[in-house]
Each structure stands twice: as structure tokens, then as C-alpha cells.
PDB file of C-alpha atoms in Angstrom:
ATOM      1  CA  MET A   1     113.076 128.680 132.959  1.00 79.00           C
ATOM      2  CA  THR A   2     113.786 130.222 129.556  1.00 90.00           C
ATOM      3  CA  ARG A   3     111.605 129.515 126.518  1.00 91.00           C
ATOM      4  CA  PHE A   4     114.523 127.647 124.945  1.00 93.00           C
ATOM      5  CA  MET A   5     114.848 125.387 128.000  1.00 94.00           C
ATOM      6  CA  GLN A   6     111.088 124.729 127.978  1.00 94.00           C
ATOM      7  CA  ILE A   7     111.236 123.783 124.298  1.00 95.00           C
ATOM      8  CA  ALA A   8     114.365 121.656 124.828  1.00 95.00           C
ATOM      9  CA  GLU A   9     112.649 119.832 127.681  1.00 95.00           C
ATOM     10  CA  LEU A  10     109.661 119.032 125.452  1.00 95.00           C
ATOM     11  CA  ALA A  11     111.954 117.884 122.644  1.00 96.00           C
ATOM     12  CA  ALA A  12     113.954 115.659 125.006  1.00 95.00           C
ATOM     13  CA  GLY A  13     110.864 113.484 125.429  1.00 94.00           C
ATOM     14  CA  GLN A  14     110.579 113.139 121.640  1.00 96.00           C
ATOM     15  CA  HIS A  15     114.124 112.181 120.671  1.00 97.00           C
ATOM     16  CA  GLY A  16     115.098 115.832 120.173  1.00 97.00           C
ATOM     17  CA  VAL A  17     112.277 116.692 117.769  1.00 97.00           C
ATOM     18  CA  ILE A  18     109.456 119.178 118.348  1.00 96.00           C
ATOM     19  CA  THR A  19     106.524 120.598 116.386  1.00 96.00           C
ATOM     20  CA  THR A  20     104.815 123.963 116.553  1.00 95.00           C
ATOM     21  CA  THR A  21     101.703 122.068 117.687  1.00 95.00           C
ATOM     22  CA  ASP A  22     103.655 120.602 120.645  1.00 95.00           C
ATOM     23  CA  VAL A  23     104.930 124.053 121.586  1.00 96.00           C
ATOM     24  CA  ALA A  24     101.474 125.641 121.360  1.00 96.00           C
ATOM     25  CA  ALA A  25      99.937 122.793 123.399  1.00 96.00           C
ATOM     26  CA  ALA A  26     102.485 123.535 126.144  1.00 95.00           C
ATOM     27  CA  GLY A  27     101.308 127.139 126.227  1.00 95.00           C
ATOM     28  CA  ILE A  28     104.432 128.549 124.583  1.00 94.00           C
ATOM     29  CA  ASP A  29     104.121 131.121 121.822  1.00 93.00           C
ATOM     30  CA  THR A  30     105.180 129.462 118.555  1.00 94.00           C
ATOM     31  CA  ALA A  31     106.915 132.694 117.547  1.00 94.00           C
ATOM     32  CA  ALA A  32     109.578 131.774 120.129  1.00 92.00           C
ATOM     33  CA  LEU A  33     110.288 128.571 118.214  1.00 92.00           C
ATOM     34  CA  ARG A  34     110.654 130.424 114.929  1.00 93.00           C
ATOM     35  CA  ALA A  35     112.918 132.994 116.585  1.00 94.00           C
ATOM     36  CA  LEU A  36     115.111 130.224 117.977  1.00 95.00           C
ATOM     37  CA  ALA A  37     115.329 128.762 114.467  1.00 95.00           C
ATOM     38  CA  ARG A  38     116.539 132.112 113.112  1.00 96.00           C
ATOM     39  CA  THR A  39     119.350 132.160 115.681  1.00 95.00           C
ATOM     40  CA  GLY A  40     120.300 128.525 115.035  1.00 95.00           C
ATOM     41  CA  ALA A  41     119.341 127.344 118.539  1.00 95.00           C
ATOM     42  CA  VAL A  42     116.877 124.953 116.871  1.00 97.00           C
ATOM     43  CA  ILE A  43     116.963 123.558 113.341  1.00 96.00           C
ATOM     44  CA  ARG A  44     113.932 123.784 111.087  1.00 95.00           C
ATOM     45  CA  LEU A  45     113.448 120.395 109.393  1.00 93.00           C
ATOM     46  CA  ALA A  46     110.148 121.053 107.615  1.00 91.00           C
ATOM     47  CA  SER A  47     107.086 123.219 107.990  1.00 89.00           C
ATOM     48  CA  GLY A  48     106.227 123.147 111.700  1.00 91.00           C
ATOM     49  CA  LEU A  49     108.943 120.570 112.505  1.00 94.00           C
ATOM     50  CA  TYR A  50     112.158 121.348 114.374  1.00 96.00           C
ATOM     51  CA  ARG A  51     115.088 119.568 115.993  1.00 97.00           C
ATOM     52  CA  VAL A  52     116.871 120.818 119.085  1.00 97.00           C
ATOM     53  CA  PRO A  53     120.601 120.166 118.525  1.00 96.00           C
ATOM     54  CA  LEU A  54     121.241 120.386 122.272  1.00 93.00           C
ATOM     55  CA  ILE A  55     119.438 117.028 122.543  1.00 95.00           C
ATOM     56  CA  GLU A  56     121.649 114.193 121.348  1.00 94.00           C
ATOM     57  CA  THR A  57     120.234 112.335 118.362  1.00 93.00           C
ATOM     58  CA  THR A  58     119.761 108.593 118.605  1.00 93.00           C
ATOM     59  CA  GLN A  59     118.934 105.841 116.135  1.00 94.00           C
ATOM     60  CA  LEU A  60     115.261 106.579 116.882  1.00 96.00           C
ATOM     61  CA  THR A  61     115.418 110.302 116.021  1.00 96.00           C
ATOM     62  CA  PRO A  62     114.813 109.796 112.262  1.00 96.00           C
ATOM     63  CA  PHE A  63     111.736 107.663 113.018  1.00 97.00           C
ATOM     64  CA  MET A  64     110.333 110.319 115.360  1.00 97.00           C
ATOM     65  CA  GLU A  65     111.027 112.993 112.729  1.00 96.00           C
ATOM     66  CA  ALA A  66     109.145 110.917 110.159  1.00 96.00           C
ATOM     67  CA  ALA A  67     106.128 110.326 112.399  1.00 96.00           C
ATOM     68  CA  LEU A  68     105.941 114.003 113.368  1.00 96.00           C
ATOM     69  CA  TRP A  69     106.440 115.125 109.758  1.00 94.00           C
ATOM     70  CA  THR A  70     103.095 113.463 108.966  1.00 93.00           C
ATOM     71  CA  ARG A  71     101.487 115.752 111.560  1.00 90.00           C
ATOM     72  CA  ARG A  72     101.008 112.696 113.779  1.00 91.00           C
ATOM     73  CA  ASN A  73      98.941 110.917 111.126  1.00 92.00           C
ATOM     74  CA  GLY A  74     101.645 108.444 110.115  1.00 94.00           C
ATOM     75  CA  VAL A  75     102.761 105.232 111.737  1.00 98.00           C
ATOM     76  CA  VAL A  76     106.198 103.699 111.192  1.00 98.00           C
ATOM     77  CA  SER A  77     105.469 100.446 109.362  1.00 98.00           C
ATOM     78  CA  HIS A  78     106.662  97.637 107.092  1.00 97.00           C
ATOM     79  CA  ALA A  79     110.381  96.794 107.431  1.00 97.00           C
ATOM     80  CA  SER A  80     110.883 100.110 109.253  1.00 98.00           C
ATOM     81  CA  GLY A  81     108.511  98.825 111.948  1.00 98.00           C
ATOM     82  CA  LEU A  82     110.963  95.971 112.512  1.00 98.00           C
ATOM     83  CA  THR A  83     114.146  98.012 112.111  1.00 97.00           C
ATOM     84  CA  ILE A  84     113.052 100.514 114.759  1.00 97.00           C
ATOM     85  CA  ARG A  85     112.953  97.640 117.258  1.00 97.00           C
ATOM     86  CA  GLY A  86     116.288  96.211 116.095  1.00 96.00           C
ATOM     87  CA  TYR A  87     114.742  93.126 114.473  1.00 97.00           C
ATOM     88  CA  GLY A  88     116.275  91.765 111.295  1.00 96.00           C
ATOM     89  CA  ASP A  89     118.999  93.460 109.301  1.00 94.00           C
ATOM     90  CA  PHE A  90     117.186  95.171 106.470  1.00 93.00           C
ATOM     91  CA  ALA A  91     119.262  97.063 103.932  1.00 85.00           C
ATOM     92  CA  GLU A  92     116.482  99.612 103.516  1.00 80.00           C
ATOM     93  CA  SER A  93     117.496 103.206 102.853  1.00 87.00           C
ATOM     94  CA  HIS A  94     114.021 104.590 103.509  1.00 94.00           C
ATOM     95  CA  ILE A  95     111.502 104.915 106.312  1.00 96.00           C
ATOM     96  CA  ASP A  96     108.090 103.376 105.664  1.00 97.00           C
ATOM     97  CA  LEU A  97     105.093 105.276 106.982  1.00 97.00           C
ATOM     98  CA  THR A  98     101.454 104.200 106.799  1.00 97.00           C
ATOM     99  CA  LEU A  99      98.834 106.939 106.746  1.00 96.00           C
ATOM    100  CA  PRO A 100      95.042 106.637 106.768  1.00 96.00           C
ATOM    101  CA  ARG A 101      93.559 106.374 103.265  1.00 93.00           C
ATOM    102  CA  ASN A 102      91.914 109.796 103.507  1.00 93.00           C
ATOM    103  CA  VAL A 103      95.097 111.630 104.569  1.00 88.00           C
ATOM    104  CA  ARG A 104      97.068 113.292 101.816  1.00 83.00           C
ATOM    105  CA  LEU A 105      99.974 115.492 102.800  1.00 79.00           C
ATOM    106  CA  ARG A 106     100.235 118.809 101.022  1.00 72.00           C
ATOM    107  CA  LYS A 107     104.019 118.884 100.872  1.00 74.00           C
ATOM    108  CA  SER A 108     106.268 116.075  99.768  1.00 71.00           C
ATOM    109  CA  GLY A 109     108.709 114.845 102.349  1.00 73.00           C
ATOM    110  CA  PRO A 110     112.252 113.672 102.082  1.00 79.00           C
ATOM    111  CA  THR A 111     112.860 111.177  99.306  1.00 82.00           C
ATOM    112  CA  TYR A 112     113.743 108.518 101.866  1.00 90.00           C
ATOM    113  CA  TYR A 113     110.165 108.479 103.205  1.00 93.00           C
ATOM    114  CA  ARG A 114     108.014 105.823 101.546  1.00 94.00           C
ATOM    115  CA  LEU A 115     104.302 106.401 102.114  1.00 93.00           C
ATOM    116  CA  TRP A 116     101.580 103.770 102.243  1.00 96.00           C
ATOM    117  CA  HIS A 117      97.872 104.397 102.694  1.00 95.00           C
ATOM    118  CA  GLU A 118      95.767 102.008 104.744  1.00 97.00           C
ATOM    119  CA  ASP A 119      93.253 102.404 107.523  1.00 97.00           C
ATOM    120  CA  LEU A 120      94.929 100.564 110.371  1.00 98.00           C
ATOM    121  CA  ALA A 121      92.934  98.973 113.161  1.00 97.00           C
ATOM    122  CA  HIS A 122      93.604 100.319 116.641  1.00 96.00           C
ATOM    123  CA  ASP A 123      95.147  96.998 117.692  1.00 97.00           C
ATOM    124  CA  GLU A 124      97.646  97.139 114.793  1.00 98.00           C
ATOM    125  CA  ILE A 125      99.398 100.182 116.289  1.00 98.00           C
ATOM    126  CA  VAL A 126     101.625 100.367 119.357  1.00 98.00           C
ATOM    127  CA  ILE A 127     103.796 103.105 120.806  1.00 97.00           C
ATOM    128  CA  TYR A 128     107.480 102.178 120.818  1.00 97.00           C
ATOM    129  CA  GLU A 129     109.738 104.610 122.690  1.00 96.00           C
ATOM    130  CA  GLY A 130     107.143 107.329 122.104  1.00 96.00           C
ATOM    131  CA  ILE A 131     106.837 106.606 118.364  1.00 98.00           C
ATOM    132  CA  PRO A 132     103.702 105.133 116.745  1.00 98.00           C
ATOM    133  CA  VAL A 133     104.592 101.907 114.964  1.00 98.00           C
ATOM    134  CA  THR A 134     102.686  98.937 113.594  1.00 98.00           C
ATOM    135  CA  THR A 135     102.765  95.752 115.645  1.00 98.00           C
ATOM    136  CA  VAL A 136     105.475  93.232 114.857  1.00 98.00           C
ATOM    137  CA  LEU A 137     103.062  90.861 113.111  1.00 97.00           C
ATOM    138  CA  LYS A 138     101.554  93.668 111.004  1.00 98.00           C
ATOM    139  CA  SER A 139     105.044  94.951 110.156  1.00 98.00           C
ATOM    140  CA  ILE A 140     106.092  91.467 109.016  1.00 97.00           C
ATOM    141  CA  LYS A 141     102.953  91.064 106.897  1.00 96.00           C
ATOM    142  CA  ASP A 142     103.326  94.462 105.227  1.00 97.00           C
ATOM    143  CA  ALA A 143     107.081  94.094 104.723  1.00 96.00           C
ATOM    144  CA  LYS A 144     106.509  90.757 103.025  1.00 95.00           C
ATOM    145  CA  LEU A 145     103.888  92.279 100.719  1.00 94.00           C
ATOM    146  CA  ALA A 146     106.334  95.088  99.913  1.00 94.00           C
ATOM    147  CA  GLY A 147     108.972  92.559  98.862  1.00 93.00           C
ATOM    148  CA  ALA A 148     111.340  92.667 101.856  1.00 94.00           C
ATOM    149  CA  ASP A 149     114.069  90.033 102.137  1.00 94.00           C
ATOM    150  CA  PRO A 150     112.350  86.818 103.355  1.00 93.00           C
ATOM    151  CA  GLN A 151     115.444  85.700 105.252  1.00 95.00           C
ATOM    152  CA  GLN A 152     115.502  88.952 107.217  1.00 96.00           C
ATOM    153  CA  LEU A 153     111.774  88.677 107.872  1.00 96.00           C
ATOM    154  CA  ARG A 154     112.270  85.191 109.336  1.00 95.00           C
ATOM    155  CA  LEU A 155     115.127  86.521 111.469  1.00 96.00           C
ATOM    156  CA  ALA A 156     112.979  89.449 112.636  1.00 97.00           C
ATOM    157  CA  ALA A 157     110.127  87.096 113.574  1.00 97.00           C
ATOM    158  CA  ARG A 158     112.498  84.842 115.511  1.00 97.00           C
ATOM    159  CA  GLN A 159     114.023  87.824 117.355  1.00 97.00           C
ATOM    160  CA  ALA A 160     110.580  89.257 118.167  1.00 97.00           C
ATOM    161  CA  PHE A 161     109.427  85.895 119.524  1.00 97.00           C
ATOM    162  CA  GLN A 162     112.565  85.583 121.673  1.00 97.00           C
ATOM    163  CA  ALA A 163     112.015  89.126 122.963  1.00 97.00           C
ATOM    164  CA  GLY A 164     108.396  88.299 123.864  1.00 96.00           C
ATOM    165  CA  GLU A 165     106.834  90.653 121.307  1.00 95.00           C
ATOM    166  CA  LEU A 166     105.200  87.748 119.503  1.00 96.00           C
ATOM    167  CA  ASN A 167     103.258  85.212 121.534  1.00 95.00           C
ATOM    168  CA  PRO A 168     103.253  81.561 120.374  1.00 96.00           C
ATOM    169  CA  ALA A 169     100.082  81.988 118.286  1.00 96.00           C
ATOM    170  CA  GLN A 170     101.464  85.126 116.611  1.00 95.00           C
ATOM    171  CA  ASP A 171     104.778  83.366 116.017  1.00 95.00           C
ATOM    172  CA  ARG A 172     102.951  80.512 114.273  1.00 94.00           C
ATOM    173  CA  ALA A 173     100.969  83.035 112.215  1.00 94.00           C
ATOM    174  CA  ALA A 174     104.191  84.813 111.207  1.00 94.00           C
ATOM    175  CA  ARG A 175     105.822  81.524 110.184  1.00 93.00           C
ATOM    176  CA  ARG A 176     102.758  80.526 108.107  1.00 93.00           C
ATOM    177  CA  LEU A 177     102.710  83.930 106.479  1.00 92.00           C
ATOM    178  CA  LEU A 178     106.403  83.774 105.621  1.00 93.00           C
ATOM    179  CA  GLN A 179     106.029  80.289 104.125  1.00 90.00           C
ATOM    180  CA  SER A 180     103.164  81.294 101.845  1.00 77.00           C
ATOM    181  CA  GLY A 181     103.584  83.040  98.526  1.00 64.00           C
ATOM    182  CA  ALA A 182     102.035  86.480  98.261  1.00 55.00           C
ATOM    183  CA  LYS A 183     101.931  89.235  95.702  1.00 54.00           C
ATOM    184  CA  THR A 184     103.884  92.382  96.389  1.00 54.00           C
ATOM    185  CA  ARG A 185     102.424  95.858  96.454  1.00 62.00           C
ATOM    186  CA  ASN A 186     103.962  99.280  95.906  1.00 64.00           C
ATOM    187  CA  ALA A 187     103.908 102.421  97.993  1.00 65.00           C
ATOM    188  CA  SER A 188     101.676 105.280  96.923  1.00 60.00           C
TER     189      SER A 188
END
């Protein structure tokens, strides 16, 4: 198997996106990845982050790119944590990412990434299609605090309950939360 095929196989499990860390962990020399980028066989997205165009992009590819751009420190959150699952119909043009408070990224990312800093509890994070994302209830709470459309949040909660991602107690908690008034907060 060629190096390119090995890299493509790894990227296929990550919505077509790969990092130099992933390549090194698989025992492949990262110089091969950079060489493939020079020939156009892979596309360099950011420092250490690449996309393999052979792998078809999906609606989840941008979310995987965002999570990997944070060097696996970030979690898709807020309204993006609902959008990734297909809940609600948010007119958001950005991807929300929550990073631990002590993590500061050296390079700024694309302008459509909105960063939040909070130390999330282990039970507030799930893996959705290979992508770290906040739970539905946490996403609803944070999206509300960020000023997301209340009507879309109610729709998202209803859809999540119907899909079985919110149990009855969580559904009640989401409805109480969406009925209460709360101050908004801004990304960092």
C-alpha cells in the first residue's frame, strides 16, 4: 500500500481530514504528508492540518476540520452542537468551539470559528460521528446564553427528544431552561 493510500485510509475515518499527529501516530513519516501537499494530492488547510480531496466531503467535514484545527482540544458546541446533529435550523455562519480555559491557540483560525473557553465536565462531551461535541442539553444551554434563536432552540429540543437524545428528565430541563430568562455571553 502506498503512503498516499495509507494517509487516505486514515482520513476516510475522519471525514477526509488528517493531521500530522495522526500520520505520525500511524507510523508514517510526516514528510510524506508535506510532500503530498506540494504535489496537490492533499490540501494543506492550516499548520499540521490537511484534507484528502480523494475523500468526498460531507456536511460533517467542516466540523471535523474545526475540531482538529484546535489540536483536538476543542469541542463543537453551542448552536453548532445542535446543527451537527441536524437539530433546529440555525442561520449561523460560524462554527462554535469550546476549549478548556487554559488552552490558548497560537494561531488564529478562520473567521467563521467562534471560540469559547470553559472547562467542560467529562459527561458534557460525546463523540458524534467521530467528532467531539457537547451533549444536546449542554448545547441548548450554551446556545441560549449566546443568544441563539429561542424558537430554533425549542425545535432542536423537540427533535432531540423525538430522536431519543434527550430523556424525559432532560427534556423537562431543556423546556424549563428555554422558558427562563438568562443573560447572554460573548465568545472570547
